[in-house]
Short mmCIF file of C-alpha atoms in Angstrom, two decimals:
data_model
loop_
_atom_site.label_atom_id
_atom_site.label_comp_id
_atom_site.label_asym_id
_atom_site.label_seq_id
_atom_site.Cartn_x
_atom_site.Cartn_y
_atom_site.Cartn_z
CA MET A 1 -16.79 7.03 -56.94
CA SER A 2 -14.55 4.69 -54.92
CA ALA A 3 -14.24 5.08 -51.19
CA SER A 4 -10.98 6.41 -49.84
CA PRO A 5 -8.77 3.68 -48.32
CA VAL A 6 -8.62 3.39 -44.53
CA SER A 7 -5.24 4.39 -43.13
CA LEU A 8 -3.57 1.72 -41.05
CA VAL A 9 -0.96 4.13 -39.76
CA GLN A 10 -1.54 5.20 -36.16
CA SER A 11 -0.45 8.53 -34.78
CA VAL A 12 2.03 8.23 -31.94
CA ASP A 13 2.07 10.63 -29.02
CA HIS A 14 5.75 10.71 -28.11
CA VAL A 15 5.10 12.91 -25.08
CA ALA A 16 2.86 10.22 -23.59
CA LEU A 17 5.61 7.67 -24.25
CA LEU A 18 8.36 9.82 -22.70
CA PRO A 19 8.56 7.90 -19.36
CA GLY A 20 8.92 4.63 -21.27
CA TYR A 21 11.61 6.11 -23.50
CA LEU A 22 13.54 7.36 -20.47
CA ALA A 23 13.29 4.02 -18.65
CA ALA A 24 14.40 1.99 -21.67
CA GLY A 25 17.08 4.58 -22.40
CA THR A 26 18.41 4.10 -18.88
CA ALA A 27 18.98 0.40 -19.57
CA VAL A 28 20.79 1.21 -22.83
CA LEU A 29 22.85 3.96 -21.15
CA VAL A 30 23.94 1.60 -18.37
CA LEU A 31 24.90 -1.08 -20.89
CA LEU A 32 26.98 1.33 -22.99
CA THR A 33 28.62 2.94 -19.98
CA ASP A 34 29.69 -0.43 -18.62
CA LEU A 35 30.93 -1.54 -22.04
CA LEU A 36 32.85 1.60 -22.99
CA LEU A 37 34.13 2.90 -19.63
CA ALA A 38 34.20 -0.30 -17.54
CA ARG A 39 34.14 1.81 -14.36
CA PRO A 40 31.68 0.64 -11.69
CA ARG A 41 31.09 4.12 -10.29
CA ALA A 42 30.23 5.47 -13.74
CA THR A 43 27.84 2.58 -14.39
CA VAL A 44 25.99 3.11 -11.11
CA ALA A 45 25.91 6.87 -11.74
CA ALA A 46 24.39 6.29 -15.18
CA GLY A 47 21.67 4.13 -13.64
CA ALA A 48 20.98 6.71 -10.94
CA VAL A 49 20.78 9.60 -13.43
CA GLY A 50 18.47 7.59 -15.70
CA ALA A 51 16.16 6.61 -12.82
CA THR A 52 15.97 10.23 -11.67
CA ALA A 53 15.16 11.41 -15.20
CA THR A 54 12.48 8.71 -15.50
CA ALA A 55 10.85 9.80 -12.24
CA LEU A 56 10.78 13.44 -13.35
CA GLY A 57 9.48 12.53 -16.82
CA ALA A 58 6.71 10.35 -15.41
CA ALA A 59 5.65 13.06 -12.95
CA LEU A 60 5.59 15.77 -15.61
CA VAL A 61 3.66 13.70 -18.16
CA GLY A 62 1.20 12.56 -15.49
CA ALA A 63 0.57 16.17 -14.46
CA ASP A 64 -0.09 17.19 -18.07
CA GLY A 65 -3.54 15.60 -18.24
CA ASP A 66 -4.80 12.38 -19.81
CA ARG A 67 -3.06 11.33 -23.01
CA GLY A 68 -3.31 8.16 -25.06
CA THR A 69 -1.42 6.58 -27.90
CA PHE A 70 -1.49 3.38 -29.98
CA CYS A 71 -5.25 3.92 -30.19
CA VAL A 72 -7.87 2.10 -32.27
CA ALA A 73 -11.64 2.36 -32.26
CA ASP A 74 -11.88 0.20 -29.14
CA GLY A 75 -9.40 2.13 -27.02
CA CYS A 76 -5.75 2.96 -26.41
CA SER A 77 -2.97 0.55 -25.54
CA TRP A 78 -1.02 3.29 -23.73
CA VAL A 79 -2.87 5.63 -21.36
CA ALA A 80 -0.77 8.33 -19.69
CA ASP A 81 -2.81 9.83 -16.85
CA ASP A 82 -2.08 10.97 -13.31
CA ARG A 83 -2.11 7.43 -11.93
CA ALA A 84 0.32 6.23 -14.63
CA GLY A 85 2.56 9.16 -13.73
CA LEU A 86 2.45 8.25 -10.04
CA VAL A 87 3.22 4.58 -10.74
CA GLY A 88 6.09 5.43 -13.10
CA ALA A 89 7.62 7.88 -10.66
CA VAL A 90 7.36 5.44 -7.74
CA PHE A 91 9.01 2.63 -9.73
CA ALA A 92 11.86 4.93 -10.77
CA LEU A 93 12.41 6.19 -7.22
CA LEU A 94 12.37 2.62 -5.87
CA THR A 95 15.02 1.71 -8.45
CA LEU A 96 17.10 4.68 -7.31
CA GLY A 97 16.73 3.58 -3.69
CA VAL A 98 17.75 -0.01 -4.43
CA LEU A 99 20.81 1.22 -6.35
CA ALA A 100 21.81 3.14 -3.24
CA LEU A 101 21.24 0.12 -0.97
CA ALA A 102 23.34 -2.08 -3.27
CA GLY A 103 26.38 0.22 -3.03
CA PRO A 104 28.29 -1.80 -0.38
CA LEU A 105 27.50 -5.08 -2.14
CA LEU A 106 28.69 -3.79 -5.52
CA ARG A 107 31.84 -2.21 -4.11
CA GLY A 108 32.77 -5.51 -2.49
CA GLY A 109 32.73 -7.25 -5.87
CA ARG A 110 30.10 -9.76 -4.79
CA MET A 111 27.92 -8.96 -7.81
CA PRO A 112 28.82 -7.76 -11.31
CA VAL A 113 27.98 -4.05 -11.42
CA GLY A 114 27.06 -3.76 -15.10
CA GLU A 115 24.69 -6.71 -15.10
CA PHE A 116 23.05 -5.63 -11.83
CA CYS A 117 22.36 -2.07 -13.00
CA PHE A 118 21.19 -3.18 -16.45
CA LEU A 119 18.76 -5.77 -15.12
CA LEU A 120 17.41 -3.31 -12.56
CA ALA A 121 16.83 -0.71 -15.29
CA CYS A 122 15.05 -3.30 -17.46
CA SER A 123 12.77 -4.19 -14.55
CA MET A 124 12.07 -0.49 -13.98
CA THR A 125 11.04 -0.20 -17.64
CA GLY A 126 8.45 -2.91 -17.16
CA GLY A 127 7.04 -1.10 -14.12
CA VAL A 128 6.78 2.23 -15.97
CA VAL A 129 5.00 0.61 -18.92
CA LEU A 130 2.71 -1.31 -16.58
CA GLY A 131 1.33 1.89 -15.11
CA ALA A 132 0.19 3.07 -18.55
CA ALA A 133 -1.03 -0.29 -19.94
CA GLY A 134 -4.46 -0.04 -21.55
CA ASP A 135 -4.92 -3.58 -22.87
CA LEU A 136 -4.29 -7.11 -21.66
CA ILE A 137 -1.32 -7.79 -23.95
CA THR A 138 0.55 -4.64 -22.92
CA LEU A 139 -0.25 -5.31 -19.27
CA ILE A 140 1.01 -8.90 -19.25
CA VAL A 141 4.12 -8.11 -21.31
CA ALA A 142 4.94 -5.18 -19.01
CA LEU A 143 4.45 -7.33 -15.93
CA GLU A 144 6.79 -9.98 -17.30
CA THR A 145 9.35 -7.33 -18.26
CA LEU A 146 9.24 -6.22 -14.64
CA THR A 147 9.60 -9.79 -13.34
CA LEU A 148 12.02 -11.54 -15.73
CA PRO A 149 15.16 -9.60 -14.71
CA LEU A 150 14.41 -10.42 -11.08
CA TYR A 151 14.99 -14.14 -11.67
CA VAL A 152 18.59 -13.33 -12.55
CA LEU A 153 19.04 -10.65 -9.88
CA VAL A 154 17.99 -13.07 -7.13
CA GLY A 155 20.75 -15.52 -8.09
CA LEU A 156 23.34 -12.99 -9.29
CA ARG A 157 25.49 -13.02 -6.13
CA ARG A 158 28.70 -14.96 -6.79
CA GLY A 159 29.11 -18.25 -4.93
CA SER A 160 25.70 -18.17 -3.26
CA VAL A 161 23.94 -21.53 -3.29
CA ALA A 162 20.95 -20.07 -1.42
CA GLY A 163 20.61 -17.38 -4.09
CA ALA A 164 20.61 -19.96 -6.88
CA GLU A 165 17.97 -22.05 -5.11
CA ALA A 166 15.84 -18.97 -4.51
CA ALA A 167 16.11 -17.95 -8.17
CA VAL A 168 15.00 -21.38 -9.39
CA THR A 169 12.06 -21.42 -6.96
CA PHE A 170 10.99 -17.96 -8.06
CA PHE A 171 11.33 -18.83 -11.74
CA VAL A 172 9.36 -22.08 -11.64
CA VAL A 173 6.44 -20.70 -9.64
CA SER A 174 6.36 -17.49 -11.68
CA VAL A 175 6.20 -19.38 -14.97
CA VAL A 176 3.18 -21.30 -13.73
CA ALA A 177 1.48 -18.08 -12.59
CA THR A 178 2.16 -16.39 -15.92
CA THR A 179 0.71 -19.38 -17.77
CA VAL A 180 -2.46 -19.18 -15.68
CA THR A 181 -2.79 -15.44 -16.38
CA LEU A 182 -2.27 -15.90 -20.13
CA LEU A 183 -4.83 -18.70 -20.23
CA GLY A 184 -7.36 -16.49 -18.47
CA ALA A 185 -6.65 -13.61 -20.85
CA ALA A 186 -7.05 -15.89 -23.88
CA LEU A 187 -10.39 -17.17 -22.58
CA LEU A 188 -11.55 -13.58 -21.98
CA TYR A 189 -10.69 -12.74 -25.58
CA ALA A 190 -12.55 -15.84 -26.75
CA VAL A 191 -15.65 -14.74 -24.83
CA THR A 192 -15.65 -11.02 -25.65
CA GLY A 193 -13.43 -10.49 -28.69
CA ARG A 194 -11.84 -7.56 -26.82
CA LEU A 195 -8.34 -6.90 -25.52
CA HIS A 196 -8.51 -3.27 -24.38
CA LEU A 197 -9.49 -3.07 -20.73
CA ARG A 198 -12.30 -0.52 -20.80
CA PRO A 199 -14.13 -1.96 -23.86
CA LEU A 200 -13.71 -5.43 -22.40
CA GLY A 201 -15.39 -4.31 -19.19
CA ALA A 202 -18.12 -2.49 -21.12
CA THR A 203 -18.85 -5.63 -23.17
CA LEU A 204 -19.23 -7.77 -20.06
CA THR A 205 -21.43 -5.14 -18.42
CA GLU A 206 -23.74 -4.58 -21.40
CA ASP A 207 -24.21 -8.24 -22.33
CA ALA A 208 -25.52 -9.95 -19.19
CA ALA A 209 -25.65 -13.29 -20.99
CA LEU A 210 -21.85 -13.38 -21.12
CA LEU A 211 -21.63 -13.30 -17.33
CA ASP A 212 -23.77 -16.44 -17.14
CA LEU A 213 -21.28 -18.41 -19.19
CA PRO A 214 -19.10 -20.76 -17.09
CA LEU A 215 -16.21 -19.89 -19.42
CA THR A 216 -16.39 -16.24 -18.34
CA THR A 217 -16.23 -17.15 -14.67
CA VAL A 218 -13.27 -19.45 -15.28
CA ALA A 219 -11.47 -16.79 -17.34
CA VAL A 220 -11.92 -14.06 -14.74
CA THR A 221 -10.87 -16.34 -11.90
CA LEU A 222 -7.72 -17.45 -13.74
CA VAL A 223 -6.65 -13.85 -14.43
CA VAL A 224 -7.20 -12.79 -10.82
CA LEU A 225 -5.41 -15.82 -9.38
CA GLY A 226 -2.48 -15.46 -11.79
CA LEU A 227 -1.98 -11.83 -10.81
CA ALA A 228 -2.38 -12.70 -7.12
CA PHE A 229 0.96 -14.51 -7.37
CA LYS A 230 2.74 -11.23 -8.09
CA VAL A 231 1.26 -9.77 -4.92
CA ALA A 232 2.32 -12.90 -2.95
CA ALA A 233 -1.27 -13.46 -1.84
CA VAL A 234 -2.12 -16.69 0.00
CA PRO A 235 -2.12 -19.46 -1.26
CA PHE A 236 0.30 -18.16 -3.92
CA HIS A 237 2.81 -16.86 -1.40
CA ALA A 238 5.11 -19.83 -0.80
CA TRP A 239 7.84 -18.47 -3.09
CA ALA A 240 8.23 -15.17 -1.24
CA PRO A 241 9.96 -16.03 2.10
CA ALA A 242 12.51 -18.42 0.58
CA THR A 243 13.20 -16.07 -2.34
CA TYR A 244 13.60 -12.98 -0.16
CA ASP A 245 15.90 -14.78 2.28
CA GLY A 246 18.07 -16.28 -0.46
CA ALA A 247 18.39 -13.07 -2.47
CA PRO A 248 20.84 -10.25 -1.69
CA VAL A 249 19.13 -7.85 0.73
CA PRO A 250 18.87 -4.97 -1.80
CA VAL A 251 17.23 -7.34 -4.31
CA ALA A 252 14.88 -8.59 -1.60
CA ALA A 253 13.97 -4.94 -0.99
CA TYR A 254 13.11 -4.52 -4.67
CA LEU A 255 11.07 -7.73 -4.68
CA SER A 256 9.16 -6.65 -1.61
CA THR A 257 8.39 -3.19 -2.97
CA ALA A 258 8.52 -2.83 -6.75
CA SER A 259 7.49 -6.39 -7.62
CA LYS A 260 4.55 -6.25 -5.19
CA LEU A 261 3.55 -2.80 -6.46
CA GLY A 262 3.54 -4.19 -10.00
CA GLY A 263 1.14 -6.94 -9.03
CA VAL A 264 -1.15 -4.45 -7.29
CA VAL A 265 -1.17 -2.10 -10.31
CA ALA A 266 -1.95 -4.96 -12.71
CA LEU A 267 -4.66 -6.40 -10.48
CA LEU A 268 -6.21 -2.99 -9.93
CA ALA A 269 -6.22 -2.25 -13.67
CA VAL A 270 -8.17 -5.38 -14.59
CA VAL A 271 -10.52 -5.21 -11.60
CA GLN A 272 -11.32 -1.53 -12.05
CA HIS A 273 -11.78 -1.48 -15.81
CA ALA A 274 -12.19 -4.96 -17.25
CA LEU A 275 -13.51 -7.68 -14.96
CA PRO A 276 -17.00 -7.96 -13.45
CA ALA A 277 -17.11 -7.12 -9.74
CA THR A 278 -19.66 -9.86 -9.09
CA VAL A 279 -16.94 -12.44 -9.81
CA THR A 280 -13.79 -10.65 -8.66
CA GLY A 281 -15.25 -9.31 -5.40
CA PRO A 282 -15.76 -12.65 -3.58
CA VAL A 283 -12.40 -13.99 -4.81
CA LEU A 284 -10.53 -10.89 -3.63
CA ALA A 285 -12.34 -10.81 -0.28
CA LEU A 286 -11.31 -14.42 0.40
CA LEU A 287 -7.73 -13.80 -0.77
CA ALA A 288 -7.43 -10.69 1.41
CA ALA A 289 -8.69 -12.41 4.58
CA LEU A 290 -6.47 -15.48 4.07
CA THR A 291 -3.39 -13.45 3.11
CA MET A 292 -3.35 -11.07 6.06
CA THR A 293 -4.19 -13.83 8.57
CA VAL A 294 -1.63 -16.39 7.37
CA GLY A 295 1.07 -13.75 6.88
CA ASN A 296 0.71 -12.34 10.38
CA LEU A 297 0.46 -15.71 12.15
CA VAL A 298 3.55 -17.14 10.44
CA ALA A 299 5.51 -13.89 10.94
CA LEU A 300 5.08 -14.34 14.70
CA ARG A 301 7.32 -17.43 14.57
CA GLN A 302 10.14 -16.01 12.46
CA ARG A 303 13.62 -15.57 13.90
CA ARG A 304 15.45 -14.39 10.77
CA MET A 305 14.98 -10.71 9.97
CA VAL A 306 14.44 -10.93 6.20
CA ARG A 307 12.03 -13.84 6.57
CA LEU A 308 10.09 -11.83 9.15
CA LEU A 309 9.88 -8.89 6.73
CA ALA A 310 8.90 -11.29 3.94
CA TRP A 311 6.00 -12.75 5.92
CA SER A 312 4.97 -9.29 7.08
CA SER A 313 4.88 -8.17 3.43
CA VAL A 314 2.56 -11.12 2.72
CA ALA A 315 0.26 -9.81 5.45
CA GLN A 316 0.54 -6.29 4.05
CA ALA A 317 -0.60 -7.63 0.67
CA GLY A 318 -3.79 -8.71 2.39
CA TYR A 319 -4.39 -5.17 3.60
CA ILE A 320 -3.83 -3.87 0.05
CA LEU A 321 -6.36 -6.33 -1.39
CA ALA A 322 -8.91 -5.79 1.37
CA PRO A 323 -10.63 -2.69 -0.09
CA LEU A 324 -11.20 -4.56 -3.36
CA GLY A 325 -12.95 -7.28 -1.36
CA ALA A 326 -15.76 -4.81 -0.68
CA LEU A 327 -16.78 -5.35 -4.31
CA ALA A 328 -18.23 -8.68 -3.20
CA LEU A 329 -21.27 -6.82 -1.82
CA ALA A 330 -23.77 -4.67 -3.67
CA ALA A 331 -23.02 -1.75 -1.33
CA GLY A 332 -19.40 -1.94 -2.40
CA ARG A 333 -20.24 -1.63 -6.09
CA THR A 334 -21.77 1.84 -6.00
CA THR A 335 -19.80 4.58 -7.73
CA ASP A 336 -18.62 6.23 -4.50
CA ALA A 337 -17.75 2.94 -2.79
CA ARG A 338 -15.75 1.70 -5.80
CA ALA A 339 -13.83 4.98 -6.02
CA ALA A 340 -13.03 4.77 -2.29
CA ALA A 341 -11.87 1.16 -2.63
CA TYR A 342 -9.56 1.85 -5.58
CA ALA A 343 -8.09 4.95 -3.94
CA ALA A 344 -7.51 3.06 -0.67
CA ALA A 345 -5.75 0.18 -2.45
CA VAL A 346 -3.40 2.48 -4.38
CA ALA A 347 -2.72 4.71 -1.37
CA TYR A 348 -1.96 1.76 0.91
CA ALA A 349 0.37 0.26 -1.70
CA VAL A 350 2.35 3.51 -1.97
CA PHE A 351 2.50 3.96 1.82
CA PHE A 352 3.63 0.35 2.15
CA VAL A 353 6.46 0.49 -0.40
CA VAL A 354 7.90 3.64 1.19
CA LEU A 355 7.90 2.11 4.68
CA GLU A 356 9.13 -1.26 3.41
CA LEU A 357 12.04 0.35 1.57
CA GLY A 358 12.90 2.16 4.81
CA ALA A 359 12.78 -1.13 6.71
CA PHE A 360 15.15 -2.87 4.30
CA ALA A 361 17.43 0.17 4.31
CA GLY A 362 17.57 -0.21 8.10
CA VAL A 363 18.56 -3.87 7.73
CA VAL A 364 21.38 -3.00 5.31
CA ALA A 365 22.56 -0.09 7.49
CA LEU A 366 22.71 -2.18 10.66
CA ARG A 367 24.52 -5.17 9.13
CA PRO A 368 28.16 -5.52 8.01
CA ASP A 369 28.82 -4.85 4.32
CA GLY A 370 27.63 -7.69 2.11
CA ALA A 371 26.10 -9.68 4.98
CA ASP A 372 22.67 -11.25 4.82
CA GLY A 373 19.78 -10.07 6.99
CA GLY A 374 20.84 -12.23 9.94
CA THR A 375 18.66 -13.18 12.87
CA VAL A 376 16.50 -10.84 14.92
CA ALA A 377 18.70 -11.52 17.96
CA GLU A 378 21.72 -10.09 16.13
CA TYR A 379 20.04 -6.65 16.17
CA GLN A 380 19.89 -6.54 19.95
CA GLY A 381 21.05 -3.13 21.16
CA ALA A 382 21.62 -1.83 17.60
CA ALA A 383 19.64 1.35 18.26
CA ARG A 384 21.76 2.04 21.36
CA ARG A 385 24.96 1.87 19.31
CA HIS A 386 23.60 3.72 16.26
CA ARG A 387 20.94 6.04 17.59
CA TRP A 388 19.69 7.76 14.45
CA THR A 389 19.88 4.71 12.19
CA GLY A 390 18.15 2.54 14.78
CA ALA A 391 15.48 5.18 15.37
CA ALA A 392 14.74 5.44 11.64
CA TYR A 393 14.48 1.65 11.33
CA GLY A 394 12.22 1.53 14.38
CA LEU A 395 10.02 4.23 12.90
CA ALA A 396 9.63 2.20 9.67
CA LEU A 397 8.61 -0.86 11.70
CA VAL A 398 6.15 1.15 13.80
CA GLY A 399 4.74 2.63 10.59
CA LEU A 400 4.21 -0.84 9.12
CA ALA A 401 2.43 -1.78 12.35
CA GLY A 402 0.18 1.27 12.01
CA LEU A 403 1.07 2.92 15.31
CA PRO A 404 1.98 6.55 16.08
CA PRO A 405 4.38 8.19 15.44
CA GLY A 406 4.33 6.18 12.20
CA LEU A 407 1.41 8.22 10.93
CA ALA A 408 1.77 7.03 7.33
CA GLY A 409 1.03 3.42 8.33
CA LEU A 410 -1.71 4.50 10.72
CA PHE A 411 -3.43 6.61 8.10
CA ALA A 412 -3.12 3.81 5.52
CA LYS A 413 -4.90 1.29 7.76
CA VAL A 414 -7.61 3.79 8.70
CA THR A 415 -8.17 4.45 5.00
CA VAL A 416 -8.58 0.74 4.30
CA VAL A 417 -11.04 0.25 7.16
CA ARG A 418 -13.04 3.31 6.13
CA SER A 419 -13.31 2.10 2.52
CA LEU A 420 -14.57 -1.29 3.75
CA LEU A 421 -17.19 0.33 5.97
CA THR A 422 -18.28 2.52 3.05
CA GLY A 423 -18.71 -0.63 0.97
CA GLY A 424 -20.71 -2.42 3.65
CA ALA A 425 -17.98 -5.01 4.26
CA GLY A 426 -17.91 -4.64 8.03
CA TRP A 427 -16.81 -8.25 8.55
CA LEU A 428 -13.68 -7.68 6.44
CA ALA A 429 -12.97 -4.43 8.31
CA LEU A 430 -13.07 -6.48 11.53
CA VAL A 431 -10.61 -9.00 10.06
CA VAL A 432 -8.27 -6.12 9.14
CA ALA A 433 -8.50 -4.67 12.66
CA LEU A 434 -7.82 -8.03 14.35
CA ASN A 435 -4.86 -8.72 12.09
CA ALA A 436 -3.44 -5.27 12.76
CA VAL A 437 -3.42 -6.18 16.46
CA VAL A 438 -1.67 -9.50 15.75
CA GLY A 439 0.91 -7.68 13.64
CA LEU A 440 1.82 -5.46 16.58
CA ALA A 441 3.38 -8.44 18.34
CA TYR A 442 6.25 -9.06 15.94
CA TYR A 443 6.82 -5.45 14.83
CA LEU A 444 7.09 -4.27 18.44
CA ARG A 445 9.24 -7.31 19.32
CA VAL A 446 11.81 -6.24 16.72
CA ALA A 447 11.59 -2.58 17.78
CA ALA A 448 12.13 -3.61 21.42
CA THR A 449 15.11 -5.76 20.41
CA LEU A 450 16.75 -2.74 18.80
CA TYR A 451 16.74 -0.92 22.15
CA ALA A 452 17.49 -3.89 24.43
CA PRO A 453 20.90 -4.02 26.16
CA ALA A 454 23.42 -5.80 23.95
CA ALA A 455 24.32 -9.28 25.16
CA GLU A 456 27.78 -9.24 23.54
CA PRO A 457 29.98 -6.79 21.64
CA ALA A 458 28.75 -6.18 18.10
CA PRO A 459 30.98 -6.01 15.02
CA THR A 460 32.09 -2.57 13.91
CA LEU A 461 29.99 -1.24 11.05
CA ARG A 462 31.28 0.83 8.16
CA ARG A 463 28.00 2.39 7.11
CA SER A 464 27.63 3.50 3.51
CA ARG A 465 26.49 7.08 2.98
CA SER A 466 24.15 5.98 0.19
CA VAL A 467 22.44 3.48 2.50
CA VAL A 468 22.03 6.00 5.31
CA ALA A 469 20.73 8.58 2.82
CA THR A 470 18.14 6.10 1.50
CA LEU A 471 16.98 5.32 5.02
CA ALA A 472 16.74 9.03 5.84
CA VAL A 473 14.82 9.88 2.66
CA ALA A 474 12.37 6.97 3.05
CA THR A 475 11.72 7.99 6.66
CA ALA A 476 11.25 11.63 5.67
CA VAL A 477 8.84 10.76 2.84
CA ALA A 478 6.82 8.51 5.17
CA ALA A 479 6.66 11.33 7.73
CA VAL A 480 5.49 13.86 5.12
CA LEU A 481 2.83 11.51 3.73
CA GLY A 482 1.64 10.75 7.25
CA LEU A 483 1.29 14.43 8.11
CA ALA A 484 -0.13 15.50 4.74
CA PRO A 485 -1.80 12.44 3.10
CA GLN A 486 -3.77 14.72 0.78
CA LEU A 487 -0.55 15.06 -1.26
CA LEU A 488 -0.97 11.41 -2.25
CA PHE A 489 -4.75 11.26 -2.46
CA GLY A 490 -4.74 14.09 -4.93
CA LEU A 491 -3.06 11.70 -7.37
CA VAL A 492 -5.11 8.52 -6.83
#
């Protein structure tokens, strides 16, 4: 009696894929709306509605329990769990916020509306897929889908030489980083014969001989270093300040939040599930210490606002990576210590993107329509002229510094330090504490500038309602998370 043939047809869980459908559908909807109606307001509205629907879909699917699709014996390529829901919702909400920040720029005709909204929706799709990626191929493709539209968005502003230069810099460095990541992934497959993250990690754990192979160490190091570029970790940070400063401010906000969050999610996925902690721990500890130290020291010297925020975001990347550095020690590789490290990294990343979006919203709100970020001196007295806007921007800066009343930033830093102490990495906790003190100097300098007496009359601002609303919402969310952080920790 012949054996029954093995079915090669996989069952597809369309509910698990719903956030991805909604994100990709948003890009198609924006494209069709721009093509058929050719009305900028309608195009932006289509993008906003799609991003809102994506956030709701991701939250609902994430709350529905763990689901998987595109599964084989080794594992699933798409894993929809609570963390994937959180990541998808955050990416969609960041996209919605950036659309609101870009309102004045789009109304002024400085960027084509259809192309801007379409590229932003495509990037959001990559972020949503990234949160649910269960294998190396899906993860890398999703990360590139998130990043590729940003090359164009950085240089999309008409007549901007600085934007074109920033786009080329970003593209060249990113291509090199992607090549390094792909090479590392290929070497991992050559060593283990696995692509799915969990089976790959299980293979490396069960077969100790594989960890002794130099090829394994090289493969793991290449993957970690390639993904470190997306987080703008030192020494892979050089692209960030020039790119942020040359890009339109709303695009710089997206780079500083969504792009960085994508790198953190990808790095966390491979470190948590696939790569051996004995190799990744020392690399991440070194990267974290270098990144926060270099970022803070260089930020002290900055006089342009966007460059200051760019260097501060480099330093913040060091704080995000710091809990993972505890894996370098045996005490940091226990079950409880690992769980604390992963939760601290995710929580700090979410706290950071909310505060950073608020900071960029403050920059847009306090500058004339379509202007760049300007110098720090140009903000002198801004909070005296625009009390509520200046206060919200100051609160975002204080939160990034980790001082009260910015409780979200304070709680985030305490969480990082506590996870390091739990993992026995007291030296790295000390580095975090010292860098937090250094960071106070430039954050408080900007906050003090906002309230200093104005040296000369400032130009009249015509503040966009969408920008002010984004600043208010980001500030409110940061305040809620600071007062009730358990709302976030219940998801990570």
